[in-house]
Amino acid sequence: MNPLIPLFVVVPLAGAFLIMILGRFIRDFHKYFTSLVLLFLVILSFYSLFNSDGNVSVYKVGGWEPVNRIPIGIYMVMDGFTLILLCIVNLIGFLSVFYSISYISRYTSENFFYALFCLMIAGMNGVVLSGDIFNIFVFLEISAISSYALVAFGVEKNELEATFKYQVLGGLASFMILFGIGFIYWKTKTLNIADIKTALGTGNDKYYYLFVQILILSGFGLKAAIIPFHAWLPDAHSSAPSPISAMLSGVLIKAVGIYVIFRLFFNMFILTEAMAVLITTLGTLSMVVGVFLAIGQWDIKRLLAYHSISQMGYVVMSVGIGMILISRGVNDKIATLAVAGGLFHLINHAAFKGLLFLNAGAIEYSTGTRDLKEMGGLSRSMPFTSATSFIASLSISGVPPFNGFFSKLIIIIAAIMAKFYLLAALAVIVSIITLASFLKFQRYAFYNKTQEKVKGDIKEVPFPMIFSMVILSVMCLLLSLLAFPGIREAVLSPAIEILTDPGRYSFQIIGF
Amino acid sequence: MKGMTIIVKKTTQLIAGLVFLYGIYIIIHGHLTPGGGFAGGVILAGSFILQILAFGSEFTHLLKEETGSTFYENMAILVVLFLAVSGLLFGLKVFFLNWVPQGTPGEIISAGMLPLYNIFVGIEVAASILTIFLALVIFKEEISK
Amino acid sequence: MTVYLLCFILFLVGLYGVITRRNLIKIAISLSIMEFSSFLFFALIGFVDGGVAPIVDPADPLKTYVDPLPQALVLTAIVIGLATTAMLMAVIIRIYRKYKTFDIREISNLRG
């Protein structure tokens, strides 16, 4: 059993409570300690990524071995899909903490910020590492409650209203997830994901499981902000402080929304064509509606939040195409390509959306406003911010040689090869409209004449913020290398195999 | 806020200690009877909250910040995590292992490490519910000023 | 079957409260009622016909017990529900300080 697996959860949890105790005595302890903790987690996750060789590691908490080949006890599972998400969560977390060393000094009681941040990271690590559904629920709640508090951090009117809406809808989602878990337990009498798959394979209640699948899709879809469950996202992501917006939009909706949907639908339920078509439809709707709602926005962060909905629609649509092909039982190669495109776009979106939110935070730090009509001409006074923002805007619009181009290309090719011509056409149109929206953002923020309100002394932002933004823009260039065969085998292929191969997950964990 | 009438104050003086003792009883017998760390911790916090409500905040000299109870809460959680990680040192070397020798079922000192977990989780829950209550009361005082 | 139907009615009562009430605190309490209905459902799932409470008596250890796992799940879920409600209450008090009202129709600063 790999001894590194519980460290991903224990280290940030212990760090959060140590910050609360020692932060009162030692000055500036919280900033550097949190950066060290997250740097340790980044090193650990990349080491596990390059050392795993595509195997599945299982950790049985408490040492309870299976009795009569039935798993008792809580399992923590680390396979290819988990490793990708662990690397994304910890890397974007580390860069956000480094950015917030200088950004959060404008708020009071910084102790609580870093402690809540560590708790959120511990919750997200726990969700992606757990092998049983109730554990997913517990860690999901830990990270969700920390994010409610972090969204309301600077307690102004807008932030409190945004977090109230977020909390009521989040509570509704948690209730639906708990209800779904109850229904699953009633029929299968077990909570382990691999064991549920074995128990479901012999059952006959089709309509019961259809109801359970709809409940689980609604609950986690609310957390992942798919249409029609997106109502909390624009308010919450635009009112939060900028490093928290980067974490929420770049990591949280992926790790607790999209990851769990894919894990449960590929590895636990038996895929039917009806559910696959439903998921693909929801993804396409998110893609289209998100970008049309984003065109008319003049507030930077609301614009970026609506674009998050649209890009998540790309991911869900692409993996949905893979699900349709698998449920029909044909065309394994095209299904693998579609799932690969979706996962690649997931990784890319974390990088460039995180960078865009950090840029918006830098603009707000220097000029004090978030409205596009009130700023202009920033490319002369803020060179680093303007260069990294240009790179991020080109990435999200799908311009070569940045990473967005390769992942969108794979998605469109997979849609055409599977004969879904309407979806491919919609993907191209949405990409063009995204390009138009970001050209508007670049022009009004950086290349216009400077407006009246922000004339004055606009300096470049301090060093920690520049460091995070530059590292993320370098990642935007490097991630495009993931499309090439050598690196793809090491990183993406284990994840795709574990998702699309029907018996492999449960075979590796419980042996049949 | 002002305290309550003299009947409430006298009854609280008689009962608060017994409530505290009842909470400790539920925590310690957590592996034999229903209850355990969480339920016992809530009852412990209940005895403190009863005293604050009955006597009023001027009498109990509530401070501006709830620093004392936060300290106990964090220390108790760190001890629980330390006990869980200590399973990595003995026997099978897994997380959360029950490595203390287990006695006969039905006695108080049995079932390995469970009574220790119960006690520290009880302290932690009592401290955190007290912190929530103090934070809300102190904030309400700030509004009414 | 009637006990499951009563759980569902409790859930509908909570949902009605969240959707139609205007006072912020009533919305919070209705959310809490909705969560309690799911706890009740969980505790009812583990019932075995003819079972007794799952406390092992050393003199006679081989009886039919009710399933203890859902009861442990309900304990955890109650703690999580408490944390969610406490967080919601703290945010409501801060909203009262800023907006000076508990009415949800007046709290509509963010649009679009």
PDB file of C-alpha atoms in Angstrom, chain A residues 168-284:
ATOM      1  CA  VAL A 168     -28.771  27.990  -0.293  1.00  0.00           C
ATOM      2  CA  LEU A 169     -28.195  26.358  -3.669  1.00  0.00           C
ATOM      3  CA  GLY A 170     -25.196  24.443  -2.353  1.00  0.00           C
ATOM      4  CA  GLY A 171     -27.278  23.137   0.546  1.00  0.00           C
ATOM      5  CA  LEU A 172     -29.942  21.972  -1.876  1.00  0.00           C
ATOM      6  CA  ALA A 173     -27.288  20.153  -3.908  1.00  0.00           C
ATOM      7  CA  SER A 174     -25.870  18.422  -0.838  1.00  0.00           C
ATOM      8  CA  PHE A 175     -29.320  17.264   0.152  1.00  0.00           C
ATOM      9  CA  MET A 176     -29.907  15.716  -3.281  1.00  0.00           C
ATOM     10  CA  ILE A 177     -26.536  13.971  -3.173  1.00  0.00           C
ATOM     11  CA  LEU A 178     -27.289  12.530   0.271  1.00  0.00           C
ATOM     12  CA  PHE A 179     -30.683  11.323  -0.900  1.00  0.00           C
ATOM     13  CA  GLY A 180     -29.080   9.626  -3.907  1.00  0.00           C
ATOM     14  CA  ILE A 181     -26.517   7.904  -1.681  1.00  0.00           C
ATOM     15  CA  GLY A 182     -29.373   6.672   0.509  1.00  0.00           C
ATOM     16  CA  PHE A 183     -31.174   5.129  -2.429  1.00  0.00           C
ATOM     17  CA  ILE A 184     -27.989   3.422  -3.647  1.00  0.00           C
ATOM     18  CA  TYR A 185     -27.317   1.978  -0.187  1.00  0.00           C
ATOM     19  CA  TRP A 186     -30.882   0.683   0.093  1.00  0.00           C
ATOM     20  CA  LYS A 187     -30.531  -1.635  -2.857  1.00  0.00           C
ATOM     21  CA  THR A 188     -26.880  -2.611  -2.809  1.00  0.00           C
ATOM     22  CA  LYS A 189     -26.091  -2.573   0.950  1.00  0.00           C
ATOM     23  CA  THR A 190     -22.545  -1.377   0.350  1.00  0.00           C
ATOM     24  CA  LEU A 191     -20.778   1.939  -0.038  1.00  0.00           C
ATOM     25  CA  ASN A 192     -17.614   1.018  -1.927  1.00  0.00           C
ATOM     26  CA  ILE A 193     -17.630   2.198  -5.555  1.00  0.00           C
ATOM     27  CA  ALA A 194     -16.102  -0.955  -7.018  1.00  0.00           C
ATOM     28  CA  ASP A 195     -18.402  -3.179  -4.984  1.00  0.00           C
ATOM     29  CA  ILE A 196     -21.501  -1.219  -6.045  1.00  0.00           C
ATOM     30  CA  LYS A 197     -20.576  -1.816  -9.662  1.00  0.00           C
ATOM     31  CA  THR A 198     -20.460  -5.549  -9.020  1.00  0.00           C
ATOM     32  CA  ALA A 199     -23.801  -5.461  -7.220  1.00  0.00           C
ATOM     33  CA  LEU A 200     -25.461  -3.345  -9.918  1.00  0.00           C
ATOM     34  CA  GLY A 201     -24.397  -5.718 -12.637  1.00  0.00           C
ATOM     35  CA  THR A 202     -26.769  -8.402 -11.445  1.00  0.00           C
ATOM     36  CA  GLY A 203     -29.811  -6.257 -10.701  1.00  0.00           C
ATOM     37  CA  ASN A 204     -32.856  -5.601 -12.802  1.00  0.00           C
ATOM     38  CA  ASP A 205     -34.523  -2.432 -11.508  1.00  0.00           C
ATOM     39  CA  LYS A 206     -34.039  -0.128 -14.460  1.00  0.00           C
ATOM     40  CA  TYR A 207     -36.401   2.662 -13.439  1.00  0.00           C
ATOM     41  CA  TYR A 208     -35.105   2.749  -9.868  1.00  0.00           C
ATOM     42  CA  TYR A 209     -31.573   3.319 -11.096  1.00  0.00           C
ATOM     43  CA  LEU A 210     -32.751   5.898 -13.630  1.00  0.00           C
ATOM     44  CA  PHE A 211     -34.228   7.905 -10.746  1.00  0.00           C
ATOM     45  CA  VAL A 212     -31.015   7.579  -8.740  1.00  0.00           C
ATOM     46  CA  GLN A 213     -28.917   8.655 -11.732  1.00  0.00           C
ATOM     47  CA  ILE A 214     -31.055  11.757 -12.260  1.00  0.00           C
ATOM     48  CA  LEU A 215     -30.747  12.686  -8.565  1.00  0.00           C
ATOM     49  CA  ILE A 216     -26.972  12.296  -8.586  1.00  0.00           C
ATOM     50  CA  LEU A 217     -26.636  14.187 -11.878  1.00  0.00           C
ATOM     51  CA  SER A 218     -28.714  17.071 -10.497  1.00  0.00           C
ATOM     52  CA  GLY A 219     -26.784  17.228  -7.244  1.00  0.00           C
ATOM     53  CA  PHE A 220     -23.317  17.190  -8.749  1.00  0.00           C
ATOM     54  CA  GLY A 221     -24.434  19.226 -11.734  1.00  0.00           C
ATOM     55  CA  LEU A 222     -25.381  21.995  -9.326  1.00  0.00           C
ATOM     56  CA  LYS A 223     -21.892  21.886  -7.896  1.00  0.00           C
ATOM     57  CA  ALA A 224     -20.369  21.910 -11.392  1.00  0.00           C
ATOM     58  CA  ALA A 225     -22.570  24.751 -12.660  1.00  0.00           C
ATOM     59  CA  ILE A 226     -23.984  23.117 -15.755  1.00  0.00           C
ATOM     60  CA  ILE A 227     -27.081  24.694 -17.297  1.00  0.00           C
ATOM     61  CA  PRO A 228     -29.791  24.767 -15.811  1.00  0.00           C
ATOM     62  CA  PHE A 229     -28.008  24.793 -12.464  1.00  0.00           C
ATOM     63  CA  HIS A 230     -25.744  27.764 -13.075  1.00  0.00           C
ATOM     64  CA  ALA A 231     -27.573  30.525 -11.199  1.00  0.00           C
ATOM     65  CA  TRP A 232     -25.081  30.879  -8.357  1.00  0.00           C
ATOM     66  CA  LEU A 233     -21.916  31.005 -10.437  1.00  0.00           C
ATOM     67  CA  PRO A 234     -21.760  34.553 -11.843  1.00  0.00           C
ATOM     68  CA  ASP A 235     -22.431  36.187  -8.472  1.00  0.00           C
ATOM     69  CA  ALA A 236     -20.112  33.973  -6.438  1.00  0.00           C
ATOM     70  CA  HIS A 237     -17.170  34.051  -8.835  1.00  0.00           C
ATOM     71  CA  SER A 238     -17.317  37.766  -9.441  1.00  0.00           C
ATOM     72  CA  SER A 239     -17.681  38.902  -5.837  1.00  0.00           C
ATOM     73  CA  ALA A 240     -14.983  36.724  -4.314  1.00  0.00           C
ATOM     74  CA  PRO A 241     -11.412  37.978  -3.851  1.00  0.00           C
ATOM     75  CA  SER A 242      -9.359  37.207  -6.971  1.00  0.00           C
ATOM     76  CA  PRO A 243      -7.201  34.280  -5.816  1.00  0.00           C
ATOM     77  CA  ILE A 244     -10.388  32.621  -4.529  1.00  0.00           C
ATOM     78  CA  SER A 245     -12.109  33.240  -7.862  1.00  0.00           C
ATOM     79  CA  ALA A 246      -9.187  31.560  -9.597  1.00  0.00           C
ATOM     80  CA  MET A 247      -9.477  28.574  -7.237  1.00  0.00           C
ATOM     81  CA  LEU A 248     -13.270  28.338  -7.503  1.00  0.00           C
ATOM     82  CA  SER A 249     -13.448  28.618 -11.249  1.00  0.00           C
ATOM     83  CA  GLY A 250     -10.253  26.837 -12.050  1.00  0.00           C
ATOM     84  CA  VAL A 251     -10.351  23.925  -9.652  1.00  0.00           C
ATOM     85  CA  LEU A 252     -13.397  23.613  -7.402  1.00  0.00           C
ATOM     86  CA  ILE A 253     -16.051  23.149 -10.075  1.00  0.00           C
ATOM     87  CA  LYS A 254     -13.840  20.526 -11.653  1.00  0.00           C
ATOM     88  CA  ALA A 255     -12.747  18.559  -8.616  1.00  0.00           C
ATOM     89  CA  VAL A 256     -16.100  18.331  -6.856  1.00  0.00           C
ATOM     90  CA  GLY A 257     -18.433  18.552  -9.840  1.00  0.00           C
ATOM     91  CA  ILE A 258     -17.100  17.210 -13.112  1.00  0.00           C
ATOM     92  CA  TYR A 259     -14.684  14.649 -11.620  1.00  0.00           C
ATOM     93  CA  VAL A 260     -17.378  12.965  -9.524  1.00  0.00           C
ATOM     94  CA  ILE A 261     -19.878  12.877 -12.401  1.00  0.00           C
ATOM     95  CA  PHE A 262     -17.350  11.154 -14.653  1.00  0.00           C
ATOM     96  CA  ARG A 263     -16.163   8.768 -11.937  1.00  0.00           C
ATOM     97  CA  LEU A 264     -19.651   7.658 -10.958  1.00  0.00           C
ATOM     98  CA  PHE A 265     -21.070   7.403 -14.453  1.00  0.00           C
ATOM     99  CA  PHE A 266     -18.132   5.564 -15.993  1.00  0.00           C
ATOM    100  CA  ASN A 267     -17.001   3.371 -13.106  1.00  0.00           C
ATOM    101  CA  MET A 268     -20.107   2.772 -11.028  1.00  0.00           C
ATOM    102  CA  PHE A 269     -23.329   2.954 -12.994  1.00  0.00           C
ATOM    103  CA  ILE A 270     -23.992   0.944 -16.126  1.00  0.00           C
ATOM    104  CA  LEU A 271     -24.167   3.430 -18.987  1.00  0.00           C
ATOM    105  CA  THR A 272     -27.464   3.601 -20.806  1.00  0.00           C
ATOM    106  CA  GLU A 273     -27.866   5.571 -23.999  1.00  0.00           C
ATOM    107  CA  ALA A 274     -30.610   7.782 -22.551  1.00  0.00           C
ATOM    108  CA  MET A 275     -28.405   9.171 -19.793  1.00  0.00           C
ATOM    109  CA  ALA A 276     -25.486   9.655 -22.180  1.00  0.00           C
ATOM    110  CA  VAL A 277     -27.663  11.660 -24.559  1.00  0.00           C
ATOM    111  CA  LEU A 278     -28.946  13.719 -21.624  1.00  0.00           C
ATOM    112  CA  ILE A 279     -25.423  14.537 -20.454  1.00  0.00           C
ATOM    113  CA  THR A 280     -24.315  15.517 -23.957  1.00  0.00           C
ATOM    114  CA  THR A 281     -27.379  17.754 -24.354  1.00  0.00           C
ATOM    115  CA  LEU A 282     -26.681  19.504 -21.062  1.00  0.00           C
ATOM    116  CA  GLY A 283     -23.064  20.047 -22.107  1.00  0.00           C
ATOM    117  CA  THR A 284     -24.032  21.545 -25.442  1.00  0.00           C
TER     118      THR A 284
END
